């Protein structure tokens, strides 16, 4: 049985099947070169990572200090530790320190050993706080905090202000990008290639690791006649950028 062609159609169904392969061939002719160009574009790329480092002065001291009390009963040491801690916190608030917060409250038994027998001989209570203060004020403040009742200075870490770190991060990213581009130009020059365009950009990191903490003893600060010397340092902000460049 022969099927009739649709009204208005110039081709019968038999002729249509003859034309389809030709149309598919024409479409493939246009698609394949574009696909080959994209494939070649991805294959002929160079990936290079650049590094940028900015050094900025530290202007803030992040301090951790506390009060430790030992006594016969848990209630006794806890009450005295609370009273001394309240006095220290009140003193710190009067000095307008920044980011003041409680970082630890502990109450532990104190043991002694006699003939391999463990006995509780008392209790120890410890309350700790942390805060930030400008570096130039840290020495005097630590001495006064000990006078107010602090018995522990657990450590000091020097950092830059957030605004300075953010500005240094942007500059380090610029340096990392320039470093990556200069490396790529050197490679292309050595091989006789020419760079075309940047295919992708990856920001690996832009961090500001803090310097290691400095540890002090409260006893030393208490016995000194002069202010405890506190000297800040420098902080490095690092950034890494990876570029993928076609050639």
PDB file of C-alpha atoms in Angstrom:
ATOM      1  CA  UNK A   1       0.000   0.000   0.000  1.00  0.00           C
ATOM      2  CA  UNK A   2       1.356   3.435  -0.974  1.00  0.00           C
ATOM      3  CA  UNK A   3       0.910   6.324   1.498  1.00  0.00           C
ATOM      4  CA  UNK A   4      -0.184   9.662   0.069  1.00  0.00           C
ATOM      5  CA  UNK A   5       1.988  12.717   0.645  1.00  0.00           C
ATOM      6  CA  UNK A   6       0.706  15.403   3.011  1.00  0.00           C
ATOM      7  CA  UNK A   7      -1.130  18.277   1.371  1.00  0.00           C
ATOM      8  CA  UNK A   8       1.210  21.116   0.422  1.00  0.00           C
ATOM      9  CA  UNK A   9       4.323  18.911   0.722  1.00  0.00           C
ATOM     10  CA  UNK A  10       6.806  19.013  -2.143  1.00  0.00           C
ATOM     11  CA  UNK A  11       8.379  15.649  -1.290  1.00  0.00           C
ATOM     12  CA  UNK A  12       6.962  12.248  -0.808  1.00  0.00           C
ATOM     13  CA  UNK A  13       8.028  10.235   2.227  1.00  0.00           C
ATOM     14  CA  UNK A  14      10.434   8.180   0.129  1.00  0.00           C
ATOM     15  CA  UNK A  15      12.318  11.273  -1.036  1.00  0.00           C
ATOM     16  CA  UNK A  16      12.466  12.643   2.528  1.00  0.00           C
ATOM     17  CA  UNK A  17      14.560   9.723   3.755  1.00  0.00           C
ATOM     18  CA  UNK A  18      16.992  10.337   0.916  1.00  0.00           C
ATOM     19  CA  UNK A  19      17.467  13.982   1.951  1.00  0.00           C
ATOM     20  CA  UNK A  20      17.955  13.396   5.714  1.00  0.00           C
ATOM     21  CA  UNK A  21      21.496  11.922   5.507  1.00  0.00           C
ATOM     22  CA  UNK A  22      22.615  14.926   3.438  1.00  0.00           C
ATOM     23  CA  UNK A  23      21.166  17.359   5.994  1.00  0.00           C
ATOM     24  CA  UNK A  24      22.877  15.513   8.858  1.00  0.00           C
ATOM     25  CA  UNK A  25      26.173  15.631   6.972  1.00  0.00           C
ATOM     26  CA  UNK A  26      25.889  19.410   6.483  1.00  0.00           C
ATOM     27  CA  UNK A  27      25.098  19.879  10.200  1.00  0.00           C
ATOM     28  CA  UNK A  28      28.079  17.742  11.211  1.00  0.00           C
ATOM     29  CA  UNK A  29      30.295  19.780   8.892  1.00  0.00           C
ATOM     30  CA  UNK A  30      29.512  22.911  10.883  1.00  0.00           C
ATOM     31  CA  UNK A  31      29.544  21.304  14.360  1.00  0.00           C
ATOM     32  CA  UNK A  32      32.730  19.259  14.155  1.00  0.00           C
ATOM     33  CA  UNK A  33      35.140  22.151  13.461  1.00  0.00           C
ATOM     34  CA  UNK A  34      33.713  24.118  16.396  1.00  0.00           C
ATOM     35  CA  UNK A  35      34.050  21.079  18.653  1.00  0.00           C
ATOM     36  CA  UNK A  36      37.601  20.506  17.462  1.00  0.00           C
ATOM     37  CA  UNK A  37      38.474  24.121  18.207  1.00  0.00           C
ATOM     38  CA  UNK A  38      37.114  23.854  21.746  1.00  0.00           C
ATOM     39  CA  UNK A  39      38.970  20.586  22.269  1.00  0.00           C
ATOM     40  CA  UNK A  40      42.209  22.090  20.966  1.00  0.00           C
ATOM     41  CA  UNK A  41      41.640  25.149  23.167  1.00  0.00           C
ATOM     42  CA  UNK A  42      41.396  22.990  26.282  1.00  0.00           C
ATOM     43  CA  UNK A  43      44.404  20.875  25.421  1.00  0.00           C
ATOM     44  CA  UNK A  44      46.758  23.770  24.661  1.00  0.00           C
ATOM     45  CA  UNK A  45      46.743  25.447  28.053  1.00  0.00           C
ATOM     46  CA  UNK A  46      49.341  26.212  30.690  1.00  0.00           C
ATOM     47  CA  UNK A  47      48.500  26.183  34.422  1.00  0.00           C
ATOM     48  CA  UNK A  48      50.730  28.285  36.664  1.00  0.00           C
ATOM     49  CA  UNK A  49      50.445  29.343  40.319  1.00  0.00           C
ATOM     50  CA  UNK A  50      51.671  32.654  41.685  1.00  0.00           C
ATOM     51  CA  UNK A  51      52.326  33.680  45.284  1.00  0.00           C
ATOM     52  CA  UNK A  52      52.035  37.039  46.993  1.00  0.00           C
ATOM     53  CA  UNK A  53      53.164  37.994  50.501  1.00  0.00           C
ATOM     54  CA  UNK A  54      52.495  41.237  52.381  1.00  0.00           C
ATOM     55  CA  UNK A  55      54.085  42.049  55.752  1.00  0.00           C
ATOM     56  CA  UNK A  56      52.202  44.386  58.082  1.00  0.00           C
ATOM     57  CA  UNK A  57      52.920  45.517  61.656  1.00  0.00           C
ATOM     58  CA  UNK A  58      50.937  43.984  64.515  1.00  0.00           C
ATOM     59  CA  UNK A  59      49.122  46.600  66.538  1.00  0.00           C
ATOM     60  CA  UNK A  60      46.852  44.510  68.797  1.00  0.00           C
ATOM     61  CA  UNK A  61      47.772  42.157  71.632  1.00  0.00           C
ATOM     62  CA  UNK A  62      45.341  39.291  72.213  1.00  0.00           C
ATOM     63  CA  UNK A  63      45.787  38.349  75.870  1.00  0.00           C
ATOM     64  CA  UNK A  64      44.642  35.351  77.905  1.00  0.00           C
ATOM     65  CA  UNK A  65      44.855  35.627  81.684  1.00  0.00           C
ATOM     66  CA  UNK A  66      43.105  34.109  84.671  1.00  0.00           C
ATOM     67  CA  UNK A  67      42.725  33.528  88.370  1.00  0.00           C
ATOM     68  CA  UNK A  68      43.665  30.258  90.073  1.00  0.00           C
ATOM     69  CA  UNK A  69      42.750  29.557  93.706  1.00  0.00           C
ATOM     70  CA  UNK A  70      43.521  26.475  95.818  1.00  0.00           C
ATOM     71  CA  UNK A  71      41.914  25.555  99.129  1.00  0.00           C
ATOM     72  CA  UNK A  72      40.465  22.825 101.280  1.00  0.00           C
ATOM     73  CA  UNK A  73      36.874  22.788 100.051  1.00  0.00           C
ATOM     74  CA  UNK A  74      35.315  23.173  96.624  1.00  0.00           C
ATOM     75  CA  UNK A  75      32.907  25.857  97.817  1.00  0.00           C
ATOM     76  CA  UNK A  76      35.687  27.887  99.382  1.00  0.00           C
ATOM     77  CA  UNK A  77      37.924  27.983  96.319  1.00  0.00           C
ATOM     78  CA  UNK A  78      35.035  28.534  93.928  1.00  0.00           C
ATOM     79  CA  UNK A  79      33.770  31.538  95.858  1.00  0.00           C
ATOM     80  CA  UNK A  80      37.202  33.129  96.147  1.00  0.00           C
ATOM     81  CA  UNK A  81      37.939  32.516  92.470  1.00  0.00           C
ATOM     82  CA  UNK A  82      34.605  34.130  91.549  1.00  0.00           C
ATOM     83  CA  UNK A  83      35.331  37.202  93.698  1.00  0.00           C
ATOM     84  CA  UNK A  84      38.823  37.700  92.285  1.00  0.00           C
ATOM     85  CA  UNK A  85      37.651  37.088  88.721  1.00  0.00           C
ATOM     86  CA  UNK A  86      34.899  39.663  89.136  1.00  0.00           C
ATOM     87  CA  UNK A  87      37.477  42.198  90.285  1.00  0.00           C
ATOM     88  CA  UNK A  88      39.733  41.433  87.309  1.00  0.00           C
ATOM     89  CA  UNK A  89      36.842  41.671  84.824  1.00  0.00           C
ATOM     90  CA  UNK A  90      35.706  44.981  86.349  1.00  0.00           C
ATOM     91  CA  UNK A  91      39.241  46.326  85.992  1.00  0.00           C
ATOM     92  CA  UNK A  92      39.470  45.220  82.350  1.00  0.00           C
ATOM     93  CA  UNK A  93      36.109  46.812  81.531  1.00  0.00           C
ATOM     94  CA  UNK A  94      37.297  50.061  83.069  1.00  0.00           C
ATOM     95  CA  UNK A  95      40.236  50.003  80.639  1.00  0.00           C
ATOM     96  CA  UNK A  96      37.862  49.557  77.656  1.00  0.00           C
ATOM     97  CA  UNK A  97      39.558  46.423  76.364  1.00  0.00           C
ATOM     98  CA  UNK A  98      38.055  44.864  73.230  1.00  0.00           C
ATOM     99  CA  UNK A  99      36.533  41.409  72.698  1.00  0.00           C
ATOM    100  CA  UNK A 100      36.460  40.598  76.423  1.00  0.00           C
ATOM    101  CA  UNK A 101      35.044  37.132  77.043  1.00  0.00           C
ATOM    102  CA  UNK A 102      35.248  34.224  79.470  1.00  0.00           C
ATOM    103  CA  UNK A 103      37.234  31.359  77.973  1.00  0.00           C
ATOM    104  CA  UNK A 104      37.275  28.849  80.828  1.00  0.00           C
ATOM    105  CA  UNK A 105      35.828  27.978  84.239  1.00  0.00           C
ATOM    106  CA  UNK A 106      37.303  24.925  85.959  1.00  0.00           C
ATOM    107  CA  UNK A 107      37.065  23.278  89.372  1.00  0.00           C
ATOM    108  CA  UNK A 108      39.283  20.244  89.946  1.00  0.00           C
ATOM    109  CA  UNK A 109      40.267  18.156  92.973  1.00  0.00           C
ATOM    110  CA  UNK A 110      43.899  18.184  94.088  1.00  0.00           C
ATOM    111  CA  UNK A 111      45.306  14.725  94.866  1.00  0.00           C
ATOM    112  CA  UNK A 112      48.187  13.445  96.949  1.00  0.00           C
ATOM    113  CA  UNK A 113      49.688   9.967  96.871  1.00  0.00           C
ATOM    114  CA  UNK A 114      50.867   8.129  99.966  1.00  0.00           C
ATOM    115  CA  UNK A 115      51.910   4.487  99.734  1.00  0.00           C
ATOM    116  CA  UNK A 116      50.277   4.310  96.327  1.00  0.00           C
ATOM    117  CA  UNK A 117      46.996   5.476  97.825  1.00  0.00           C
ATOM    118  CA  UNK A 118      45.298   8.449  96.170  1.00  0.00           C
ATOM    119  CA  UNK A 119      43.656  11.004  98.434  1.00  0.00           C
ATOM    120  CA  UNK A 120      41.888  14.306  97.782  1.00  0.00           C
ATOM    121  CA  UNK A 121      43.707  17.013  99.718  1.00  0.00           C
ATOM    122  CA  UNK A 122      41.903  20.074  98.352  1.00  0.00           C
ATOM    123  CA  UNK A 123      40.491  21.767  95.282  1.00  0.00           C
ATOM    124  CA  UNK A 124      41.687  24.188  92.631  1.00  0.00           C
ATOM    125  CA  UNK A 125      39.439  26.639  90.782  1.00  0.00           C
ATOM    126  CA  UNK A 126      40.518  28.480  87.648  1.00  0.00           C
ATOM    127  CA  UNK A 127      38.684  31.194  85.728  1.00  0.00           C
ATOM    128  CA  UNK A 128      40.202  32.556  82.505  1.00  0.00           C
ATOM    129  CA  UNK A 129      39.310  35.439  80.187  1.00  0.00           C
ATOM    130  CA  UNK A 130      40.653  36.772  76.902  1.00  0.00           C
ATOM    131  CA  UNK A 131      40.655  40.264  75.417  1.00  0.00           C
ATOM    132  CA  UNK A 132      42.425  42.575  72.955  1.00  0.00           C
ATOM    133  CA  UNK A 133      44.391  45.711  73.763  1.00  0.00           C
ATOM    134  CA  UNK A 134      46.703  47.983  71.734  1.00  0.00           C
ATOM    135  CA  UNK A 135      50.279  46.689  71.957  1.00  0.00           C
ATOM    136  CA  UNK A 136      51.630  49.896  73.495  1.00  0.00           C
ATOM    137  CA  UNK A 137      49.184  49.560  76.424  1.00  0.00           C
ATOM    138  CA  UNK A 138      49.660  45.844  77.063  1.00  0.00           C
ATOM    139  CA  UNK A 139      52.620  45.971  79.466  1.00  0.00           C
ATOM    140  CA  UNK A 140      51.103  48.389  81.965  1.00  0.00           C
ATOM    141  CA  UNK A 141      47.704  46.744  81.757  1.00  0.00           C
ATOM    142  CA  UNK A 142      49.118  43.276  82.530  1.00  0.00           C
ATOM    143  CA  UNK A 143      50.893  44.597  85.616  1.00  0.00           C
ATOM    144  CA  UNK A 144      47.711  46.284  86.816  1.00  0.00           C
ATOM    145  CA  UNK A 145      45.648  43.149  86.077  1.00  0.00           C
ATOM    146  CA  UNK A 146      47.918  41.155  88.400  1.00  0.00           C
ATOM    147  CA  UNK A 147      47.434  43.787  91.095  1.00  0.00           C
ATOM    148  CA  UNK A 148      43.659  43.474  90.561  1.00  0.00           C
ATOM    149  CA  UNK A 149      43.809  39.742  91.281  1.00  0.00           C
ATOM    150  CA  UNK A 150      45.015  37.862  88.198  1.00  0.00           C
ATOM    151  CA  UNK A 151      47.417  35.017  88.992  1.00  0.00           C
ATOM    152  CA  UNK A 152      47.948  33.637  85.483  1.00  0.00           C
ATOM    153  CA  UNK A 153      49.063  35.223  82.231  1.00  0.00           C
ATOM    154  CA  UNK A 154      48.579  32.344  79.840  1.00  0.00           C
ATOM    155  CA  UNK A 155      49.846  33.975  76.675  1.00  0.00           C
ATOM    156  CA  UNK A 156      49.866  36.897  74.259  1.00  0.00           C
ATOM    157  CA  UNK A 157      49.365  36.793  70.502  1.00  0.00           C
ATOM    158  CA  UNK A 158      50.122  39.823  68.347  1.00  0.00           C
ATOM    159  CA  UNK A 159      47.882  40.543  65.358  1.00  0.00           C
ATOM    160  CA  UNK A 160      47.083  43.389  62.999  1.00  0.00           C
ATOM    161  CA  UNK A 161      43.720  45.104  62.851  1.00  0.00           C
ATOM    162  CA  UNK A 162      41.029  43.598  60.614  1.00  0.00           C
ATOM    163  CA  UNK A 163      41.109  46.583  58.257  1.00  0.00           C
ATOM    164  CA  UNK A 164      44.877  46.283  57.787  1.00  0.00           C
ATOM    165  CA  UNK A 165      44.599  42.536  57.157  1.00  0.00           C
ATOM    166  CA  UNK A 166      41.837  43.009  54.552  1.00  0.00           C
ATOM    167  CA  UNK A 167      43.896  45.638  52.721  1.00  0.00           C
ATOM    168  CA  UNK A 168      46.989  43.412  52.813  1.00  0.00           C
ATOM    169  CA  UNK A 169      44.988  40.457  51.456  1.00  0.00           C
ATOM    170  CA  UNK A 170      43.930  42.458  48.400  1.00  0.00           C
ATOM    171  CA  UNK A 171      47.507  43.549  47.765  1.00  0.00           C
ATOM    172  CA  UNK A 172      48.794  39.986  48.195  1.00  0.00           C
ATOM    173  CA  UNK A 173      46.231  38.764  45.641  1.00  0.00           C
ATOM    174  CA  UNK A 174      47.451  41.368  43.150  1.00  0.00           C
ATOM    175  CA  UNK A 175      51.054  40.284  43.703  1.00  0.00           C
ATOM    176  CA  UNK A 176      50.121  36.609  43.320  1.00  0.00           C
ATOM    177  CA  UNK A 177      48.300  37.294  40.046  1.00  0.00           C
ATOM    178  CA  UNK A 178      51.240  39.298  38.670  1.00  0.00           C
ATOM    179  CA  UNK A 179      53.658  36.568  39.751  1.00  0.00           C
ATOM    180  CA  UNK A 180      51.613  33.885  37.966  1.00  0.00           C
ATOM    181  CA  UNK A 181      51.423  35.966  34.787  1.00  0.00           C
ATOM    182  CA  UNK A 182      55.160  36.673  34.805  1.00  0.00           C
ATOM    183  CA  UNK A 183      55.921  32.970  35.216  1.00  0.00           C
ATOM    184  CA  UNK A 184      53.623  32.126  32.309  1.00  0.00           C
ATOM    185  CA  UNK A 185      55.236  34.778  30.091  1.00  0.00           C
ATOM    186  CA  UNK A 186      58.682  33.347  30.871  1.00  0.00           C
ATOM    187  CA  UNK A 187      57.568  29.829  29.901  1.00  0.00           C
ATOM    188  CA  UNK A 188      55.910  30.966  26.678  1.00  0.00           C
ATOM    189  CA  UNK A 189      58.979  33.018  25.750  1.00  0.00           C
ATOM    190  CA  UNK A 190      61.309  30.066  26.330  1.00  0.00           C
ATOM    191  CA  UNK A 191      59.158  27.751  24.202  1.00  0.00           C
ATOM    192  CA  UNK A 192      58.382  30.244  21.459  1.00  0.00           C
ATOM    193  CA  UNK A 193      54.641  30.268  22.123  1.00  0.00           C
ATOM    194  CA  UNK A 194      52.275  33.201  22.466  1.00  0.00           C
ATOM    195  CA  UNK A 195      49.616  33.400  25.136  1.00  0.00           C
ATOM    196  CA  UNK A 196      46.040  33.875  23.919  1.00  0.00           C
ATOM    197  CA  UNK A 197      43.631  34.249  26.801  1.00  0.00           C
ATOM    198  CA  UNK A 198      43.122  33.290  30.432  1.00  0.00           C
ATOM    199  CA  UNK A 199      40.789  30.304  30.475  1.00  0.00           C
ATOM    200  CA  UNK A 200      40.277  30.054  34.249  1.00  0.00           C
ATOM    201  CA  UNK A 201      41.302  31.784  37.475  1.00  0.00           C
ATOM    202  CA  UNK A 202      41.489  30.069  40.857  1.00  0.00           C
ATOM    203  CA  UNK A 203      42.147  31.908  44.122  1.00  0.00           C
ATOM    204  CA  UNK A 204      43.682  29.261  46.357  1.00  0.00           C
ATOM    205  CA  UNK A 205      43.977  31.223  49.603  1.00  0.00           C
ATOM    206  CA  UNK A 206      44.499  34.648  51.111  1.00  0.00           C
ATOM    207  CA  UNK A 207      45.219  34.077  54.754  1.00  0.00           C
ATOM    208  CA  UNK A 208      46.902  35.800  57.653  1.00  0.00           C
ATOM    209  CA  UNK A 209      48.258  33.153  60.035  1.00  0.00           C
ATOM    210  CA  UNK A 210      48.814  34.696  63.475  1.00  0.00           C
ATOM    211  CA  UNK A 211      52.284  34.631  65.020  1.00  0.00           C
ATOM    212  CA  UNK A 212      52.864  32.063  67.788  1.00  0.00           C
ATOM    213  CA  UNK A 213      51.769  33.178  71.265  1.00  0.00           C
ATOM    214  CA  UNK A 214      54.259  34.603  73.766  1.00  0.00           C
ATOM    215  CA  UNK A 215      54.017  33.227  77.293  1.00  0.00           C
ATOM    216  CA  UNK A 216      54.591  35.200  80.487  1.00  0.00           C
ATOM    217  CA  UNK A 217      54.416  34.420  84.179  1.00  0.00           C
ATOM    218  CA  UNK A 218      52.270  36.508  86.455  1.00  0.00           C
ATOM    219  CA  UNK A 219      54.849  36.279  89.235  1.00  0.00           C
ATOM    220  CA  UNK A 220      57.451  38.033  87.103  1.00  0.00           C
ATOM    221  CA  UNK A 221      55.075  40.871  86.278  1.00  0.00           C
ATOM    222  CA  UNK A 222      54.098  41.266  89.939  1.00  0.00           C
ATOM    223  CA  UNK A 223      57.663  41.550  91.212  1.00  0.00           C
ATOM    224  CA  UNK A 224      58.879  43.972  88.563  1.00  0.00           C
ATOM    225  CA  UNK A 225      59.055  47.643  89.480  1.00  0.00           C
ATOM    226  CA  UNK A 226      58.822  48.822  85.882  1.00  0.00           C
ATOM    227  CA  UNK A 227      56.113  47.990  83.381  1.00  0.00           C
ATOM    228  CA  UNK A 228      56.446  44.589  81.751  1.00  0.00           C
ATOM    229  CA  UNK A 229      58.025  45.209  78.314  1.00  0.00           C
ATOM    230  CA  UNK A 230      55.728  44.121  75.495  1.00  0.00           C
ATOM    231  CA  UNK A 231      56.994  44.445  71.927  1.00  0.00           C
ATOM    232  CA  UNK A 232      54.810  43.549  68.963  1.00  0.00           C
ATOM    233  CA  UNK A 233      56.092  42.241  65.672  1.00  0.00           C
ATOM    234  CA  UNK A 234      55.009  41.749  62.089  1.00  0.00           C
ATOM    235  CA  UNK A 235      52.353  39.579  60.510  1.00  0.00           C
ATOM    236  CA  UNK A 236      52.491  38.043  57.052  1.00  0.00           C
ATOM    237  CA  UNK A 237      49.457  37.854  54.785  1.00  0.00           C
ATOM    238  CA  UNK A 238      49.815  35.288  52.001  1.00  0.00           C
ATOM    239  CA  UNK A 239      47.833  34.678  48.817  1.00  0.00           C
ATOM    240  CA  UNK A 240      48.058  32.169  45.978  1.00  0.00           C
ATOM    241  CA  UNK A 241      46.430  32.396  42.536  1.00  0.00           C
ATOM    242  CA  UNK A 242      46.387  29.774  39.762  1.00  0.00           C
ATOM    243  CA  UNK A 243      45.889  30.843  36.148  1.00  0.00           C
ATOM    244  CA  UNK A 244      45.103  28.570  33.212  1.00  0.00           C
ATOM    245  CA  UNK A 245      46.215  30.274  29.998  1.00  0.00           C
ATOM    246  CA  UNK A 246      45.624  29.077  26.450  1.00  0.00           C
ATOM    247  CA  UNK A 247      48.291  29.338  23.746  1.00  0.00           C
TER     248      UNK A 247
END
